[in-house]
Coordinates of C-alpha atoms (C1' of nucleotides) in Angstrom, one line a residue:
Chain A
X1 CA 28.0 -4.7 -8.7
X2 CA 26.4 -7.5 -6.9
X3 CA 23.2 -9.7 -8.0
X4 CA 21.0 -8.1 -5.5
X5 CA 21.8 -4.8 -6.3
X6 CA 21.8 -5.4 -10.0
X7 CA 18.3 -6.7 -9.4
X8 CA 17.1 -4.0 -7.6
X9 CA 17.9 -1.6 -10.2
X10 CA 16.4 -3.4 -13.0
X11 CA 13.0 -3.7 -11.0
X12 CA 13.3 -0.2 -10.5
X13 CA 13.3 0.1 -14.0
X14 CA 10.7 -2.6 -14.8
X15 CA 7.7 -0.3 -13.7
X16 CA 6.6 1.7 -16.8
X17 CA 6.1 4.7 -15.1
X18 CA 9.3 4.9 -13.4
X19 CA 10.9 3.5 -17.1
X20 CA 9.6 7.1 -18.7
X21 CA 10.6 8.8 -16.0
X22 CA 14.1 7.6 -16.4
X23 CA 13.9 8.2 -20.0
X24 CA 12.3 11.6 -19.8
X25 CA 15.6 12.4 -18.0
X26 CA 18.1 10.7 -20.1
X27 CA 16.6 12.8 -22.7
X28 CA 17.2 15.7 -20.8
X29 CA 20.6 15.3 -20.8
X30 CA 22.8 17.1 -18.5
X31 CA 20.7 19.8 -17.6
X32 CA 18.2 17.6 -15.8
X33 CA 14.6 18.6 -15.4
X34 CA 13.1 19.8 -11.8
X35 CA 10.4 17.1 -10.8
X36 CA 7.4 19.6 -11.5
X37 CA 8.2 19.6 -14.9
X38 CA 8.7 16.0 -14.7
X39 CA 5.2 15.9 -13.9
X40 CA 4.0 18.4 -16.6
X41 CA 5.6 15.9 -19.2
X42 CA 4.3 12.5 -17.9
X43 CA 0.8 13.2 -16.1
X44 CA 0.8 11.1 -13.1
X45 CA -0.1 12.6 -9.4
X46 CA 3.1 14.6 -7.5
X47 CA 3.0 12.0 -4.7
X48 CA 3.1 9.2 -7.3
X49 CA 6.1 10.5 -9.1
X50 CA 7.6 11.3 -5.5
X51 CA 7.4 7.7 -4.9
X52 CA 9.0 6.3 -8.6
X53 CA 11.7 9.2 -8.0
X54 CA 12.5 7.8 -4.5
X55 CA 12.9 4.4 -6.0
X56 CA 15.2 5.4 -8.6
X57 CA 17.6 7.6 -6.3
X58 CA 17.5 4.6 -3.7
X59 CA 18.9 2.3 -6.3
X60 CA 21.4 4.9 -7.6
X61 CA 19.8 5.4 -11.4
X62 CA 18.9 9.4 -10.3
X63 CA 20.5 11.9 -8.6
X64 CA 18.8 15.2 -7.2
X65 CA 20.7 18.5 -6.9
X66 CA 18.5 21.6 -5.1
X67 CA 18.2 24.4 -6.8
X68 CA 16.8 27.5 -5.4
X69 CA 13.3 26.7 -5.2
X70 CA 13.3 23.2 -7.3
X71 CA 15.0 19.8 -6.9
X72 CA 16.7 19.2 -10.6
X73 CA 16.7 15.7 -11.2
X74 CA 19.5 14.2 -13.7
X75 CA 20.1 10.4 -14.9
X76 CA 23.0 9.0 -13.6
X77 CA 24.7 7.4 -16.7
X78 CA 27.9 5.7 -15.1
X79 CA 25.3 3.6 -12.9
X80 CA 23.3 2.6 -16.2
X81 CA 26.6 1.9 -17.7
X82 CA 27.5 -0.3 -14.7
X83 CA 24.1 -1.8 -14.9
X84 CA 24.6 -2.6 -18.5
X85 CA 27.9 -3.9 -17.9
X86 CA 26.3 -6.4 -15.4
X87 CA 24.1 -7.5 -17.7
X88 CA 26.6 -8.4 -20.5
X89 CA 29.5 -9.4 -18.3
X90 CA 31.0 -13.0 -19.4
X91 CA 28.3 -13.7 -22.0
X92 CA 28.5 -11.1 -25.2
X93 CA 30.1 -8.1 -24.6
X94 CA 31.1 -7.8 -27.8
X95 CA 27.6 -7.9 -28.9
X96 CA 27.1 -5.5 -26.2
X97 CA 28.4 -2.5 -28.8
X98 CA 26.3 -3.4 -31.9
X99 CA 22.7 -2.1 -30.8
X100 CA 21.2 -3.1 -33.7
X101 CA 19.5 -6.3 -34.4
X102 CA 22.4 -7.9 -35.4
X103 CA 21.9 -11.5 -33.6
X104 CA 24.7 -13.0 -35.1
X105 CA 27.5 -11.7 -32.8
X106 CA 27.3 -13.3 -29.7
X107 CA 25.5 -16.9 -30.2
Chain B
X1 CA 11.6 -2.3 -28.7
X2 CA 8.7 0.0 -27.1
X3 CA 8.3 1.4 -23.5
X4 CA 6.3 -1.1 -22.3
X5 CA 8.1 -4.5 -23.8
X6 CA 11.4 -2.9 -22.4
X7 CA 9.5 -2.4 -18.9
X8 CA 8.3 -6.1 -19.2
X9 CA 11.7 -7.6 -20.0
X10 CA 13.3 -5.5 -16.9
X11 CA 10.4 -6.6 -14.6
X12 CA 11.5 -10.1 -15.6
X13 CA 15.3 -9.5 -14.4
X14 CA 14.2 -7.1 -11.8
X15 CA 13.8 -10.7 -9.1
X16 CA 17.0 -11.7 -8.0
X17 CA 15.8 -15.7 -8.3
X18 CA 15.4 -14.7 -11.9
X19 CA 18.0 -13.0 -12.3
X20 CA 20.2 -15.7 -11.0
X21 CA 18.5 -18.0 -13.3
X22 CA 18.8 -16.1 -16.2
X23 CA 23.0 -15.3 -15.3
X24 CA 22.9 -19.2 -14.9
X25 CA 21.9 -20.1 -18.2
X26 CA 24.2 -16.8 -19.7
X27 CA 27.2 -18.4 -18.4
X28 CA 25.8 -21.8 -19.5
X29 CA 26.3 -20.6 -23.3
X30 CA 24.6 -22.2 -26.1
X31 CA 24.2 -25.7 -24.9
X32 CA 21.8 -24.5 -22.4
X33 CA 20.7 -26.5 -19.3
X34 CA 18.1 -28.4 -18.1
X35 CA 15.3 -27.6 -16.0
X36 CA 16.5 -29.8 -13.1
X37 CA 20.1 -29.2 -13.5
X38 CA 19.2 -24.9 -12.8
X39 CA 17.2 -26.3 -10.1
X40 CA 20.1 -28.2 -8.3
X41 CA 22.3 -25.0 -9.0
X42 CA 19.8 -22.5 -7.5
X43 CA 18.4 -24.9 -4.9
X44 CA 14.6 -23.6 -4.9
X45 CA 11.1 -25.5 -5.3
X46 CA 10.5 -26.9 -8.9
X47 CA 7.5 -24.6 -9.4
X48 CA 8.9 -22.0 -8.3
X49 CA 11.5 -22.3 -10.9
X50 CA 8.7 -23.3 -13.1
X51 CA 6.9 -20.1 -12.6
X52 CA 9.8 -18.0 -12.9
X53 CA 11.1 -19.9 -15.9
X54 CA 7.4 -19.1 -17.7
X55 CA 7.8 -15.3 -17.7
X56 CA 11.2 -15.3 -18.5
X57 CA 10.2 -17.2 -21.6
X58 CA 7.2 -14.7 -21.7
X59 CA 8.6 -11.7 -21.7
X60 CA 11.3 -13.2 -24.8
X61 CA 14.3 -13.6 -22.7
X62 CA 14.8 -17.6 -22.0
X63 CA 14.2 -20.3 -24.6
X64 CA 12.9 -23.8 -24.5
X65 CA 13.9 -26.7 -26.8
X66 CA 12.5 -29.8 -25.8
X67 CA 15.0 -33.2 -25.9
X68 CA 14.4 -36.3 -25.1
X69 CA 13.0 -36.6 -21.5
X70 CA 14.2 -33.2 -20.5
X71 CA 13.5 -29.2 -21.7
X72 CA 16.7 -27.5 -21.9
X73 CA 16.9 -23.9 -21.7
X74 CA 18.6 -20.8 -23.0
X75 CA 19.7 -17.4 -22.3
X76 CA 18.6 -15.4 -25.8
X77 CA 21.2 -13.5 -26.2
X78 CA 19.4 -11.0 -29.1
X79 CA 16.4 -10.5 -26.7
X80 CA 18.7 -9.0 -24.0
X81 CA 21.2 -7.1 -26.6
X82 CA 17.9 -5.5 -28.0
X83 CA 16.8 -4.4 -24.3
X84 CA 20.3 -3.0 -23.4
X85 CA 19.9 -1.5 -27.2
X86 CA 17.4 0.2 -25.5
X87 CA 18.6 1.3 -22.2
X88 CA 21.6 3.1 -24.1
X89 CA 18.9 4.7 -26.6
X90 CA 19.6 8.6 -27.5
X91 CA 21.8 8.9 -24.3
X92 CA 25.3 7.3 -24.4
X93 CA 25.7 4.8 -26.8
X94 CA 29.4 5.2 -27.2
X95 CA 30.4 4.7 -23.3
X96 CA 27.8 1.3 -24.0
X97 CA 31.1 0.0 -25.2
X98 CA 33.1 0.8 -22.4
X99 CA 31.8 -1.5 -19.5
X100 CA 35.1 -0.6 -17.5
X101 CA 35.8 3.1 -16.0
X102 CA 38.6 3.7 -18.6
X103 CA 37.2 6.0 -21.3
X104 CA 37.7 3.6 -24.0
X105 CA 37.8 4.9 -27.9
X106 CA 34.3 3.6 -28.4
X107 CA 34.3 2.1 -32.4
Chain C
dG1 C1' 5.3 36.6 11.2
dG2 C1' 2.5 35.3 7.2
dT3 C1' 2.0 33.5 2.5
dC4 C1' 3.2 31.2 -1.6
dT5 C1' 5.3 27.6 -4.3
dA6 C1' 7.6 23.1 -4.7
dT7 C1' 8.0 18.6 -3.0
dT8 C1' 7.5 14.9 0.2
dT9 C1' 5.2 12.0 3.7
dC10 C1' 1.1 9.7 5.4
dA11 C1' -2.7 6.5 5.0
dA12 C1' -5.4 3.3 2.4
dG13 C1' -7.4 0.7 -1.5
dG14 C1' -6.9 -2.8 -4.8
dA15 C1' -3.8 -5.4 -7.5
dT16 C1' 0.1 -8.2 -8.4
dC17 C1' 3.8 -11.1 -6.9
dA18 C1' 6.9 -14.9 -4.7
dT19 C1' 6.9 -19.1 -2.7
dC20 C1' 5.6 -23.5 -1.5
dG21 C1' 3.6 -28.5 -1.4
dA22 C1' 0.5 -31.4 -3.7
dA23 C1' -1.5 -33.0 -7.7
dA24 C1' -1.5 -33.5 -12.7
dT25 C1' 0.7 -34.1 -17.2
dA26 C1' 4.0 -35.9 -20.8
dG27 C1' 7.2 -39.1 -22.5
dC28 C1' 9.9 -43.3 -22.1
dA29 C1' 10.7 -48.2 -20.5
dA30 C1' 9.6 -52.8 -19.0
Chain D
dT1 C1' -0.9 -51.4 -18.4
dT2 C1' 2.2 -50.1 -14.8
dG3 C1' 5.9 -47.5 -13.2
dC4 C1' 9.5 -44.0 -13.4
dT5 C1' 11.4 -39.4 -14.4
dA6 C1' 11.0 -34.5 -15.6
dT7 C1' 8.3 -30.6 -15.5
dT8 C1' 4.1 -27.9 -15.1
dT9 C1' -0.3 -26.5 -13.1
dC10 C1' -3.3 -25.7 -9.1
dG11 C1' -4.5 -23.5 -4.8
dA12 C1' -3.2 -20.8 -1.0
dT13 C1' -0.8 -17.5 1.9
dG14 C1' 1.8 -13.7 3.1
dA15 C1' 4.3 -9.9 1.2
dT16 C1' 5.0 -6.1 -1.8
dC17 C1' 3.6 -2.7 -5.1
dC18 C1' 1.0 1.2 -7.6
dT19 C1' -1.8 4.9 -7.2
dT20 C1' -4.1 8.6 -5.2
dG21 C1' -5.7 12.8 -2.2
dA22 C1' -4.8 15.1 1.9
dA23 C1' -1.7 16.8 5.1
dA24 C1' 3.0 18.2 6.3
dT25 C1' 7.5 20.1 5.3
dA26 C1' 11.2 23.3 3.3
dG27 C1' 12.6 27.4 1.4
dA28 C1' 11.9 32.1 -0.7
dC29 C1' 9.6 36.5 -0.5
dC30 C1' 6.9 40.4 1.3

DNA sequence: GGTCTATTTCAAGGATCATCGAAATAGCAA
DNA sequence: TTGCTATTTCGATGATCCTTGAAATAGACC
């Protein structure tokens, strides 16, 4: 995991469209959810979510398996979790497990 | 944490100048470092890193404390625990802990 | 082949962003 | 006051992004 790659994935999270659209499917767990129902749930044009869901399969955060008729798309956890790892690498990885609002760990 | 804040803060590290800047002052630790010093270590414009600087600071990541002649700057540490907090929300909270590929025990 | 559904690509608008140099500000020193 | 250092604000330019409807593609079914 490089800076410029790390970057690139958190812009593609930075939009707040593509940020529930990454949820939505984290929620969905395993199972994923095809992109029509993705756009039942969050509302935006096909050819919008097309775009955020091209974005986050570019940058690794979504994979896409076809189905019969449907393209199931899934989170890819073990790129967040490299992501994450990026983000807390030599400062407080400690910290990093204690999700809670606990400041005290790492300063 | 909501959707949006989370987007923000993501935005923020989603540039890779920013990003640098903001892994700068992480590996800087609590003492921080100047505005001029980052500038000599990253090598762009002083506004630039001005501008940048300001929505780090915006968004909650970077803090200011003003010495003497100079404005030293910090990584905060909660801000970016909180946003990872909620990265890892309601999908795999345990493998948070695990930042390497070895299926750690997660405590 | 023809039709239907699911999804992507195309084209375009308006908005936001990144970057820079030049000028302005704030604080200290002489 | 004048000068010096550190940093921010201003103004501008070129690039990128977000969103959409319309059109095109891919696959299944009759």
């Amino acid at each position: 995991m490089n800076i410029e790659e790390a970057a690139k994935q958190l812009e593609a999270l930075g939009n707040p469209t593509r940020l529930q659209v990454y949820r939505t499917l984290v929620r969905a767990g395993d199972g994923g959810l095809p992109v029509g129902r993705l756009q039942e749930k969050i509302g935006i044009a096909a050819s919008t979510l097309s775009h955020h869901l091209h974005r986050l399969i570019l940058t690794g955060l979504v994979t896409q398996e076809r189905q019969v008729t449907t393209l199931i798309c899934r989170a890819n956890y073990p790129a967040m979790n490299s992501l994450v790892g990026f983000l807390v690498d030599e400062c407080c990885v400690d910290a990093a497990c204690t999700t809670e609002q606990d400041g005290e760990a790492a300063a």
